[in-house]
Coordinates of C-alpha atoms in Angstrom, one line a residue:
Chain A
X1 CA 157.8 204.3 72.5
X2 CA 161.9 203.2 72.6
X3 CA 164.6 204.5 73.7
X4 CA 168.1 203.5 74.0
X5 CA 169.7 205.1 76.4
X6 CA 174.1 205.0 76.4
X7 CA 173.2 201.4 75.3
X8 CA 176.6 199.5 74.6
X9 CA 177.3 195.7 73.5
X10 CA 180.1 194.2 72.8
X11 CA 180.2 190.3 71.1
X12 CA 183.6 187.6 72.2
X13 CA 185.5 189.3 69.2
X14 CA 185.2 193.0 70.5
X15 CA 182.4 195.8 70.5
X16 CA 179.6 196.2 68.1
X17 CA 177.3 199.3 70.1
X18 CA 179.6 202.0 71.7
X19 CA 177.1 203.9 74.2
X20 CA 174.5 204.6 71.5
X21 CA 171.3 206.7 72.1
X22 CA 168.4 207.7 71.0
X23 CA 164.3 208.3 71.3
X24 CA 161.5 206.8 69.0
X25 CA 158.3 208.8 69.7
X26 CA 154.8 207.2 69.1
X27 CA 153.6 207.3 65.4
X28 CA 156.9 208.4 63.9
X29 CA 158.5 207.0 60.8
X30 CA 162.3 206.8 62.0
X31 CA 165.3 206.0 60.1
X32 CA 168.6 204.3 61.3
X33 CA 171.6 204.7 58.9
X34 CA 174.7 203.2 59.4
X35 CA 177.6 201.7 56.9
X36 CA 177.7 198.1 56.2
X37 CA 178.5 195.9 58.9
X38 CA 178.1 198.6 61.8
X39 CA 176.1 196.7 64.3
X40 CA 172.5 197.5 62.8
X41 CA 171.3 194.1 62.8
X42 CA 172.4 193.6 66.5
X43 CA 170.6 197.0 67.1
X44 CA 167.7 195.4 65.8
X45 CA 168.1 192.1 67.8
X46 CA 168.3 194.6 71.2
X47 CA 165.2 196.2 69.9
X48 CA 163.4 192.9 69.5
X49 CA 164.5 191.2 73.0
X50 CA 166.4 188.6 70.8
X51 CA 169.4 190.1 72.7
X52 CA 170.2 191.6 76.3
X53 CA 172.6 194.3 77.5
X54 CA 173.7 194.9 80.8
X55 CA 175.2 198.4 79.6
X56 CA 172.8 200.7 79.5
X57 CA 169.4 201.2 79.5
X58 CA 166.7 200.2 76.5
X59 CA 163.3 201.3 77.2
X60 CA 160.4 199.4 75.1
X61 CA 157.2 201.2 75.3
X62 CA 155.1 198.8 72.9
X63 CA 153.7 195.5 72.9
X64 CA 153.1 193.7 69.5
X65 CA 156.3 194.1 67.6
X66 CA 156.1 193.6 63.9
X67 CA 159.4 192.5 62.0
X68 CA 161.2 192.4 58.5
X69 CA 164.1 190.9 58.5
X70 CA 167.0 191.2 55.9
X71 CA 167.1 187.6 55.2
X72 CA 164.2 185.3 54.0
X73 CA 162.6 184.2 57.0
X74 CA 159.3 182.3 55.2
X75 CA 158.4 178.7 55.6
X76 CA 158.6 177.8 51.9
X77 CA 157.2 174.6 52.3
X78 CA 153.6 176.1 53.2
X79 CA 151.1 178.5 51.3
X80 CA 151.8 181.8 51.6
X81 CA 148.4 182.3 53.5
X82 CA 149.7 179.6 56.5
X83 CA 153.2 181.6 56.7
X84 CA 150.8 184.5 58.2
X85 CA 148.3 182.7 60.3
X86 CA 151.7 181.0 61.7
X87 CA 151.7 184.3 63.4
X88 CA 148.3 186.0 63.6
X89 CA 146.2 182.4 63.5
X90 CA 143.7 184.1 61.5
X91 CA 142.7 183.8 58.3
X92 CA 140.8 186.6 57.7
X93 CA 143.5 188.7 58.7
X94 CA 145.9 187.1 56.9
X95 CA 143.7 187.3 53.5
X96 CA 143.2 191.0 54.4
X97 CA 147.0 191.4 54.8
X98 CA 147.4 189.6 51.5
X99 CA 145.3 192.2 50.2
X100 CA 146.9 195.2 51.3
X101 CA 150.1 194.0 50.0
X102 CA 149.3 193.6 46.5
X103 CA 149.1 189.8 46.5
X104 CA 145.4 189.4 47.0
X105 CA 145.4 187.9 43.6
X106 CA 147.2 185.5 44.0
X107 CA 146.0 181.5 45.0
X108 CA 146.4 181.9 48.7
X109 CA 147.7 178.4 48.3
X110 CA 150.4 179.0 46.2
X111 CA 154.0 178.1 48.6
X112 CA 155.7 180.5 49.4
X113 CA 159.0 178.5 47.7
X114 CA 157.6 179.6 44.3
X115 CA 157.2 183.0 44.6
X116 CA 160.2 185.7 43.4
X117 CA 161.8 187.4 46.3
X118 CA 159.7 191.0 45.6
X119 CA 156.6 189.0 46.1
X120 CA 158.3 187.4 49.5
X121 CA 159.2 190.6 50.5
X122 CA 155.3 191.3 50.2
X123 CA 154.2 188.4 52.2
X124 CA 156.5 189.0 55.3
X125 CA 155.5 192.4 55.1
X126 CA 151.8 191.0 55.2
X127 CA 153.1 188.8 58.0
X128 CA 154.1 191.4 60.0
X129 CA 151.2 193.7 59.6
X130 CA 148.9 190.4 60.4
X131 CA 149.7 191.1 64.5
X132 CA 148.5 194.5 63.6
X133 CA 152.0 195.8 65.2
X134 CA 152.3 198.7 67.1
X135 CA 155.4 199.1 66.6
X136 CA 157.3 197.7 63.1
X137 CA 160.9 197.3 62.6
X138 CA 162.4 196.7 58.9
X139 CA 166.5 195.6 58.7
X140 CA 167.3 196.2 55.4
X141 CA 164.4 194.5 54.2
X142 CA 164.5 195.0 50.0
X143 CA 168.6 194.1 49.9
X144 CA 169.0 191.7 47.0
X145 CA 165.8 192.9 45.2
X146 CA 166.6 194.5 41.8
X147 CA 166.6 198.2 41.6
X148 CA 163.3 198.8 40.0
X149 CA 161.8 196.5 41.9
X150 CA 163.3 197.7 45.4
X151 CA 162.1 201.5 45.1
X152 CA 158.3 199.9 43.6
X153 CA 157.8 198.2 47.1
X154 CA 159.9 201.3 48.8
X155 CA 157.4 203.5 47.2
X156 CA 154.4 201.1 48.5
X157 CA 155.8 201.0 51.7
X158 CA 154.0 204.1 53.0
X159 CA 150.8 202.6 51.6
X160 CA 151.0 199.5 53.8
X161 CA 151.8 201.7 56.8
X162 CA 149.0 204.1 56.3
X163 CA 146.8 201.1 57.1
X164 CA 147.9 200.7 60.2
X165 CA 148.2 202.9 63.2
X166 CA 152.3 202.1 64.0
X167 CA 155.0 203.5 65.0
X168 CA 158.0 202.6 62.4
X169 CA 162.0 202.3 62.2
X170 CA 163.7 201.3 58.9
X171 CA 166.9 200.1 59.5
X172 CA 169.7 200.3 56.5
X173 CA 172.7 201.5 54.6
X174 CA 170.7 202.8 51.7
X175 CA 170.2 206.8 52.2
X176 CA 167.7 206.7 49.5
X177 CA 165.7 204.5 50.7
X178 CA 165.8 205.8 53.8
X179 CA 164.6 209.4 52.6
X180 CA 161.7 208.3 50.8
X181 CA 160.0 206.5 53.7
X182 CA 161.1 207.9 57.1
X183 CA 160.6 211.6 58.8
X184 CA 163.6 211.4 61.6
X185 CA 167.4 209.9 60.8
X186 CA 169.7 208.8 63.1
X187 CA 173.7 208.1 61.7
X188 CA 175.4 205.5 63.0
X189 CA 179.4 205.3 62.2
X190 CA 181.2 202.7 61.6
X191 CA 181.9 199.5 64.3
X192 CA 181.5 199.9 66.6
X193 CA 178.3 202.2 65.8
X194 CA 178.1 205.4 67.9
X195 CA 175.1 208.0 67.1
X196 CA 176.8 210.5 64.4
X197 CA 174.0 213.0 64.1
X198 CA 170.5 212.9 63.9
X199 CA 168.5 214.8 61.2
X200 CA 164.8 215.7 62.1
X201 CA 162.3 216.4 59.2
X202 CA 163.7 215.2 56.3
X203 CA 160.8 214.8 54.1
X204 CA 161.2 219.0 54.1
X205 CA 164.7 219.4 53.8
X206 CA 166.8 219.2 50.4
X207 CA 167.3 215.8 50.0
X208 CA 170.7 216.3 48.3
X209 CA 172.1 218.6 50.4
X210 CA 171.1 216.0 52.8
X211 CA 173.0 212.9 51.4
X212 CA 176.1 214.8 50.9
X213 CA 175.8 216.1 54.6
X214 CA 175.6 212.2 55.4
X215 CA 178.1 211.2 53.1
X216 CA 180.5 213.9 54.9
X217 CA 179.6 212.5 58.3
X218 CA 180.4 209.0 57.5
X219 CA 183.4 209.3 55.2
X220 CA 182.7 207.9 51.9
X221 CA 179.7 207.2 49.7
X222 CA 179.3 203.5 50.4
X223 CA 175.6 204.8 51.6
X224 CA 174.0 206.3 49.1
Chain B
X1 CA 154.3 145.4 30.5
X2 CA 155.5 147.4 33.9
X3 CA 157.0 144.9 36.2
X4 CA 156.2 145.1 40.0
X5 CA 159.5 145.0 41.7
X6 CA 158.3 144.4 44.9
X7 CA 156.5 141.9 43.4
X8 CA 159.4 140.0 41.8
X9 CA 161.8 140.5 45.0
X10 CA 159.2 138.4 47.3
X11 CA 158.7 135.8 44.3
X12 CA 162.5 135.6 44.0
X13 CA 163.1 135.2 47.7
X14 CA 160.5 132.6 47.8
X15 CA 162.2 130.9 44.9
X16 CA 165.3 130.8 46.3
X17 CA 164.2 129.9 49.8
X18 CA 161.9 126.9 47.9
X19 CA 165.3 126.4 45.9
X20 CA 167.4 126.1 49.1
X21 CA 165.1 123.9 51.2
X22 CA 165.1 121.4 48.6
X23 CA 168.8 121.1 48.8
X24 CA 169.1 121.4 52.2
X25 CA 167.3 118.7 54.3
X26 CA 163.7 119.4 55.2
X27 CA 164.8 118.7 59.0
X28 CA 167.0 121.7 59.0
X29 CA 165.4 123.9 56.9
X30 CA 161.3 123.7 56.2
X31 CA 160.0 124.9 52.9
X32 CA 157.7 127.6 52.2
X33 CA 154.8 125.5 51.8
X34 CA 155.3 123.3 55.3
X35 CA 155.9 127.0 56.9
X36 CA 152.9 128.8 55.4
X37 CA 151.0 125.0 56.6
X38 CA 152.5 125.6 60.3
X39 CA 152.1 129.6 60.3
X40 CA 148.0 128.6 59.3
X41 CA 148.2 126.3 62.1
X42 CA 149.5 128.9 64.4
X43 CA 147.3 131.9 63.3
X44 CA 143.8 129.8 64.6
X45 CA 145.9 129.4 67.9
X46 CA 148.0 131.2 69.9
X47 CA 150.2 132.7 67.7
X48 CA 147.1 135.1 66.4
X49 CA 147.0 136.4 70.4
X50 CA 150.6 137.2 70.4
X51 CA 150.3 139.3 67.1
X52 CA 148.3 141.6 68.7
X53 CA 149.9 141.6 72.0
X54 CA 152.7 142.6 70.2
X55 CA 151.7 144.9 67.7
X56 CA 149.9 146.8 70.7
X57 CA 153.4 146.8 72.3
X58 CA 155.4 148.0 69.2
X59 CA 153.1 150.8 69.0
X60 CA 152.9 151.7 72.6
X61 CA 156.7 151.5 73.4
X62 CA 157.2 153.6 70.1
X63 CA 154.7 156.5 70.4
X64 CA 156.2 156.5 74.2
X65 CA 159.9 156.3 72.8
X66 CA 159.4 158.9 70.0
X67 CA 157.3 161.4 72.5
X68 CA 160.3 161.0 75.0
X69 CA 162.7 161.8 72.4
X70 CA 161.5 164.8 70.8
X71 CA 160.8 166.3 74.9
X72 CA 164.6 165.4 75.1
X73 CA 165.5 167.0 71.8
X74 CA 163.6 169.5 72.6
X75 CA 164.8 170.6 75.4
X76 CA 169.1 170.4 74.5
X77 CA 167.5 173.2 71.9
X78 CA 167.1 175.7 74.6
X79 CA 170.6 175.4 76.3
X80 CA 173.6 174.8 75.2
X81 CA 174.9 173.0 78.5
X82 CA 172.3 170.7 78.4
X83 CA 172.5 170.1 75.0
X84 CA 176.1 168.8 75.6
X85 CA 175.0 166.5 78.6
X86 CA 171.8 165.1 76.5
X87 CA 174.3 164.4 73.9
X88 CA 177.1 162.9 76.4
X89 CA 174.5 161.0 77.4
X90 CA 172.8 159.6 74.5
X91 CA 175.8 158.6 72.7
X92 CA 176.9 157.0 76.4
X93 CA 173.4 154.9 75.9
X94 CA 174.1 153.9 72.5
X95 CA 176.8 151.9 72.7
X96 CA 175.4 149.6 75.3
X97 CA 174.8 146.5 73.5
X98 CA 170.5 145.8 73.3
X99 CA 171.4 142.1 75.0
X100 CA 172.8 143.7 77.8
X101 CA 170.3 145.9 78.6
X102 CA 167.5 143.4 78.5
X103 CA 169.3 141.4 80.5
X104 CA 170.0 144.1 83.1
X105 CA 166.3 144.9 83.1
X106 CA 165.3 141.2 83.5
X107 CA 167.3 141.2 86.7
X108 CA 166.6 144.5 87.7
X109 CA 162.4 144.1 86.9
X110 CA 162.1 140.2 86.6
X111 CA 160.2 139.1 83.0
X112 CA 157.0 140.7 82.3
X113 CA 155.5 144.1 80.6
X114 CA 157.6 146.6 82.7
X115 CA 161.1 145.0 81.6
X116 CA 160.1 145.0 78.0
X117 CA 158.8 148.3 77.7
X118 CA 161.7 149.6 79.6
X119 CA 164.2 147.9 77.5
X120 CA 162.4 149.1 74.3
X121 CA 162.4 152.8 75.4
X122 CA 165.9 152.7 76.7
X123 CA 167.2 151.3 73.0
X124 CA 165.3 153.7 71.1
X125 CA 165.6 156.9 72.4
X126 CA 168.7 157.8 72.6
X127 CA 169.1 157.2 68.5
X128 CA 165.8 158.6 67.9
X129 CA 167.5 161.9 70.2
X130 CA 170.5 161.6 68.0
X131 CA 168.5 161.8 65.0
X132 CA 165.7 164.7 65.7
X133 CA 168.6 166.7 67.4
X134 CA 170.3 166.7 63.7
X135 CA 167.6 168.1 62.1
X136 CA 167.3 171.1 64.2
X137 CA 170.1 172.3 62.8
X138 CA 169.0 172.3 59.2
X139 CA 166.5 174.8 60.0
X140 CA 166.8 178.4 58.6
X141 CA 168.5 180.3 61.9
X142 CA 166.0 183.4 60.4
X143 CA 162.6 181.5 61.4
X144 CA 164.3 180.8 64.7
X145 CA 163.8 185.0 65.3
X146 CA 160.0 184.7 64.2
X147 CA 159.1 182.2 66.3
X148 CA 160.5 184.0 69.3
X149 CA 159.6 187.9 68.1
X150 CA 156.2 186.9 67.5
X151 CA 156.4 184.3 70.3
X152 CA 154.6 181.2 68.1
X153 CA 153.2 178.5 70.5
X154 CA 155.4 175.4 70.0
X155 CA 152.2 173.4 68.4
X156 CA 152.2 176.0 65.3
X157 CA 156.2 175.4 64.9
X158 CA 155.5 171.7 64.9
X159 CA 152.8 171.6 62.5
X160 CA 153.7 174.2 60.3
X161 CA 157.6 174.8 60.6
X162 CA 159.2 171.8 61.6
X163 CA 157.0 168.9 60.2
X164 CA 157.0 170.7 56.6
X165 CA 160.4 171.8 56.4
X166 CA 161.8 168.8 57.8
X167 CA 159.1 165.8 56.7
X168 CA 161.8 163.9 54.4
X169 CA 164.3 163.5 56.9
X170 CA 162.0 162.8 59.9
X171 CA 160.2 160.2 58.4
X172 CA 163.7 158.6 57.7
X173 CA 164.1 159.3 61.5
X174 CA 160.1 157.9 62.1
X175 CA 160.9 154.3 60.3
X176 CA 164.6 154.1 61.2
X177 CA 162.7 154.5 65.0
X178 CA 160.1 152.3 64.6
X179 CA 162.5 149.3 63.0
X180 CA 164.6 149.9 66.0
X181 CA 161.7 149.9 68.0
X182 CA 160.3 146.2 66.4
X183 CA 163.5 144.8 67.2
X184 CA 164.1 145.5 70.3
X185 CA 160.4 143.9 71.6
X186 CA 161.0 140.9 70.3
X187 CA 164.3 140.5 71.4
X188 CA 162.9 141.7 74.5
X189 CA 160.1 139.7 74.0
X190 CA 162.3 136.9 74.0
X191 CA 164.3 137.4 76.6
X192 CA 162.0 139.1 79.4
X193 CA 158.3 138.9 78.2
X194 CA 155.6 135.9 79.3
X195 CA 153.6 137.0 76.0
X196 CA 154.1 138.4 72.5
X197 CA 155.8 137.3 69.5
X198 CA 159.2 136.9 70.9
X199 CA 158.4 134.8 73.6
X200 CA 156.7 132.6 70.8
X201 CA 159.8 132.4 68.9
X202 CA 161.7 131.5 72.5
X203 CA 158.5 128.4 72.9
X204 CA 159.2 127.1 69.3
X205 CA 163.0 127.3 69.6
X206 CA 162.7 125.5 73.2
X207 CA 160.9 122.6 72.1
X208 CA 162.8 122.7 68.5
X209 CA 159.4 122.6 66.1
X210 CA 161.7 123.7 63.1
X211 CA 158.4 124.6 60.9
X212 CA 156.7 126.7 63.5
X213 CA 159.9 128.4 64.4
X214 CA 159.9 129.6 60.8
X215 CA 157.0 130.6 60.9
X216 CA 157.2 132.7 63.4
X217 CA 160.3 134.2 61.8
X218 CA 158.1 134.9 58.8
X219 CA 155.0 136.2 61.1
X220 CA 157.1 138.6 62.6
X221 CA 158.8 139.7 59.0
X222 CA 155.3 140.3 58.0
X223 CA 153.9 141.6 61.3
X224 CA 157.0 144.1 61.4
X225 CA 156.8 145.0 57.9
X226 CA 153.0 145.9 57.5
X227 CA 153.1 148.0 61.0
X228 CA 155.7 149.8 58.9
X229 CA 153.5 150.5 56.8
X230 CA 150.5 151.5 58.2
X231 CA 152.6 154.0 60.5
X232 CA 154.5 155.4 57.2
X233 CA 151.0 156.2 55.7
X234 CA 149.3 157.2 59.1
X235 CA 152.4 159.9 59.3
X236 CA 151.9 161.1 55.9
X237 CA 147.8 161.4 55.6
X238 CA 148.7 163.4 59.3
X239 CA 150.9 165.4 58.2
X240 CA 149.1 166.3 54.9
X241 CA 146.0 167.0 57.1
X242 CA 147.8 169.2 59.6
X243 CA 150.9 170.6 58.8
X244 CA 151.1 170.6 54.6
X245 CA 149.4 173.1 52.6

């Protein structure tokens, strides 16, 4: 589904990806942990196309990509319903997305500029689910929310997915929210980012004898 | 009692102007009456003809300008070396003075349709460039990534990214366009053109009919100003329709 294979990038003030590798198989819920400011969000740009490497190889085995970005990337001058159609250019789907994220309550006309950032979370969730994506990638998508309301749409999360048949990498610097949504880890150290470990399973393993086995691997406890 | 300013600026100005004409010798300067007498005159003769000819002008030369500029626009958005050169380019253009250019055209195409819409195009694009160019970069860098990861056909962005996001400031770019556009046909109109409203003017100001001269400066005040208008709202009833919520 991907792979990254020895993939290195480097920007003008020095290098971000140091030969980093790893798989993504079809239908698994994969997990890319890293310390602030490692080079996630360019791994997630390489991912996407957005960027280009000559230095190694990246292998994308899907077609309709589905992204949540960190930042807010809604049009809040439009409803919340045209923010989706702007990418699926249906309206059915994008009610039914609507739907599945909690917000089928809401006017679909409200715009998007009056919602709270939880509920625009929601709707670029919806957005992305709207291509009906076959393969979704998530960068740090609830930082900023409040804590409670962080682990109610973490908790959701595997809701939405359930609905759709995708294969799915979170992205973040969050341990915990990485263990309560995604079966496979990969560590990434610090910049630039090389593969650390990766931790198969870890919806069976003890999840704090996990964290501290992390927090050992990168250094300090800036990740949990 | 709410006051209508518009209103009372027009009624002032026409106060004053009464005011000044009185003052001044009728042989210099014809009062509003005698010019609303010769502008009757000249609206069930020729005058009504060049109206339209040049209202059809204003809007052709400005749909053609502001289609040329956003192409341009658009394209210094996809790389950065042509971005500079547009930019070289357009500021290059700007400075030419509009005189100059119509001039150059009348030599280059000889008086007629081809020299004033090319003058007109050639003054109003590269501000209009300027101007649309500026507002790509108040758009959030984020949206930028949708459009491409999801691959949005330019149409959607137009509709529903930039004309939203951006609708206050290019509908300052819109009218500051269109002015620029009125302008420059009559002047063009004046200089190059065998029709219009500016060649009008250049008739009256040959044989020296001081009342129908000002009246033509007040037909084409008025032309100007309600075209203005009817594109302002024609933008906004669009945009509601197609690009708002």
């Amino acid at each position: 589904m991907l792979q990254f294979d020895q993939v290195s990038f480097s920007y003008p003030d020095g290098p971000v990806l140091d030969r980093v590798h790893f798989r993504v198989e079809r239908g698994a819920y994969e997990g890319i942990i890293g310390p602030s400011g490692c080079g996630k969000s360019t791994l997630m740009r390489l991912i996407s196309g957005l960027l280009q490497t000559a230095d190694g190889t990246i292998e994308r085995g899907f077609e309709r990509l589905g992204l949540v970005c960190q930042e807010d990337t809604l049009i809040d001058e439009i409803s919340i319903l045209r923010n989706i159609t702007y990418v699926c250019n249906d309206p059915q789907t994008a009610r039914r997305c609507l739907q599945l994220v909690g917000l089928g309550e809401l006017p679909e006309k409200t715009r998007a500029a009056t919602l709270s950032k939880g509920m625009k979370k929601r709707v670029e969730i919806a957005r992305a689910l709207s291509i009906n994506p076959d393969f979704l990638v998530m960068d740090e998508p609830f930082s900023g929310l409040d804590h409670v309301g962080k682990f109610a749409l973490i908790a959701q999360l595997k809701h939405f997915l359930a609905a759709i048949d995708t294969t799915f990498l979170y992205v973040t610097h969050d341990i915990s929210e990485a263990l309560l949504v995604c079966d496979h880890l990969t560590v990434l150290s610090a910049r630039p980012a090389r593969v650390l470990r990766r931790f198969e399973n870890v919806q069976q393993a003890d999840r704090q004898q996990l964290k501290q086995a992390i927090i050992q691997l990168l250094g300090h406890a800036s990740c949990v | 009692m709410a006051i209508n300013s518009k209103l009372t600026a027009a009624l002032l100005l026409l106060g004053a102007w009464g005011l000044f004409a009185l003052i001044v010798p009728g042989t210099f300067i014809p009062g509003p009456l005698a010019t609303l007498k010769a502008a009757l005159t000249l609206l069930t003769s020729k005058a009504l003809l060049d109206i339209l000819v040049t209202i059809g002008r204003t809007l052709t030369a400005f749909f053609i300008s502001l289609m040329l500029a956003i192409m341009i626009a658009l394209a210094g958005q996809y790389n950065t070396a042509v971005r500079g050169v547009i930019r070289e380019l357009m500021s290059f253009i700007i400075r030419i003075p509009a005189i100059a250019a119509v001039t150059f055209f009348v030599l280059l195409f000889g008086t007629g349709q081809l020299t004033i819409y090319v003058s007109v195009v050639t003054m109003v694009i590269p501000v209009t460039v300027l101007s649309i160019s500026g507002l790509y970069e108040t758009i959030n860098p984020g949206l930028t990534t949708v459009n491409r990861v999801y691959r949005v056909p330019f149409l959607r962005q137009a509709l529903y990214l930039y004309l939203p996001t951006l609708f206050g400031a290019f509908e300052a770019t819109f009218i500051l366009s269109y002015s620029l556009t009125f302008k420059a046909l009559i002047m063009a109109e004046f200089l190059g053109g065998l029709s219009g409203l500016g060649y009008g003017l250049m008739i009256q100001r040959e044989s020296l009919d001081l009342e129908k001269l000002t009246a033509y400066i007040l037909i084409i005040a008025l032309v100007g100003f309600v075209c203005q208008k009817l594109l302002q709202g024609g933008l906004r009833l669009w945009t509601k329709r197609y690009a708002a919520i």
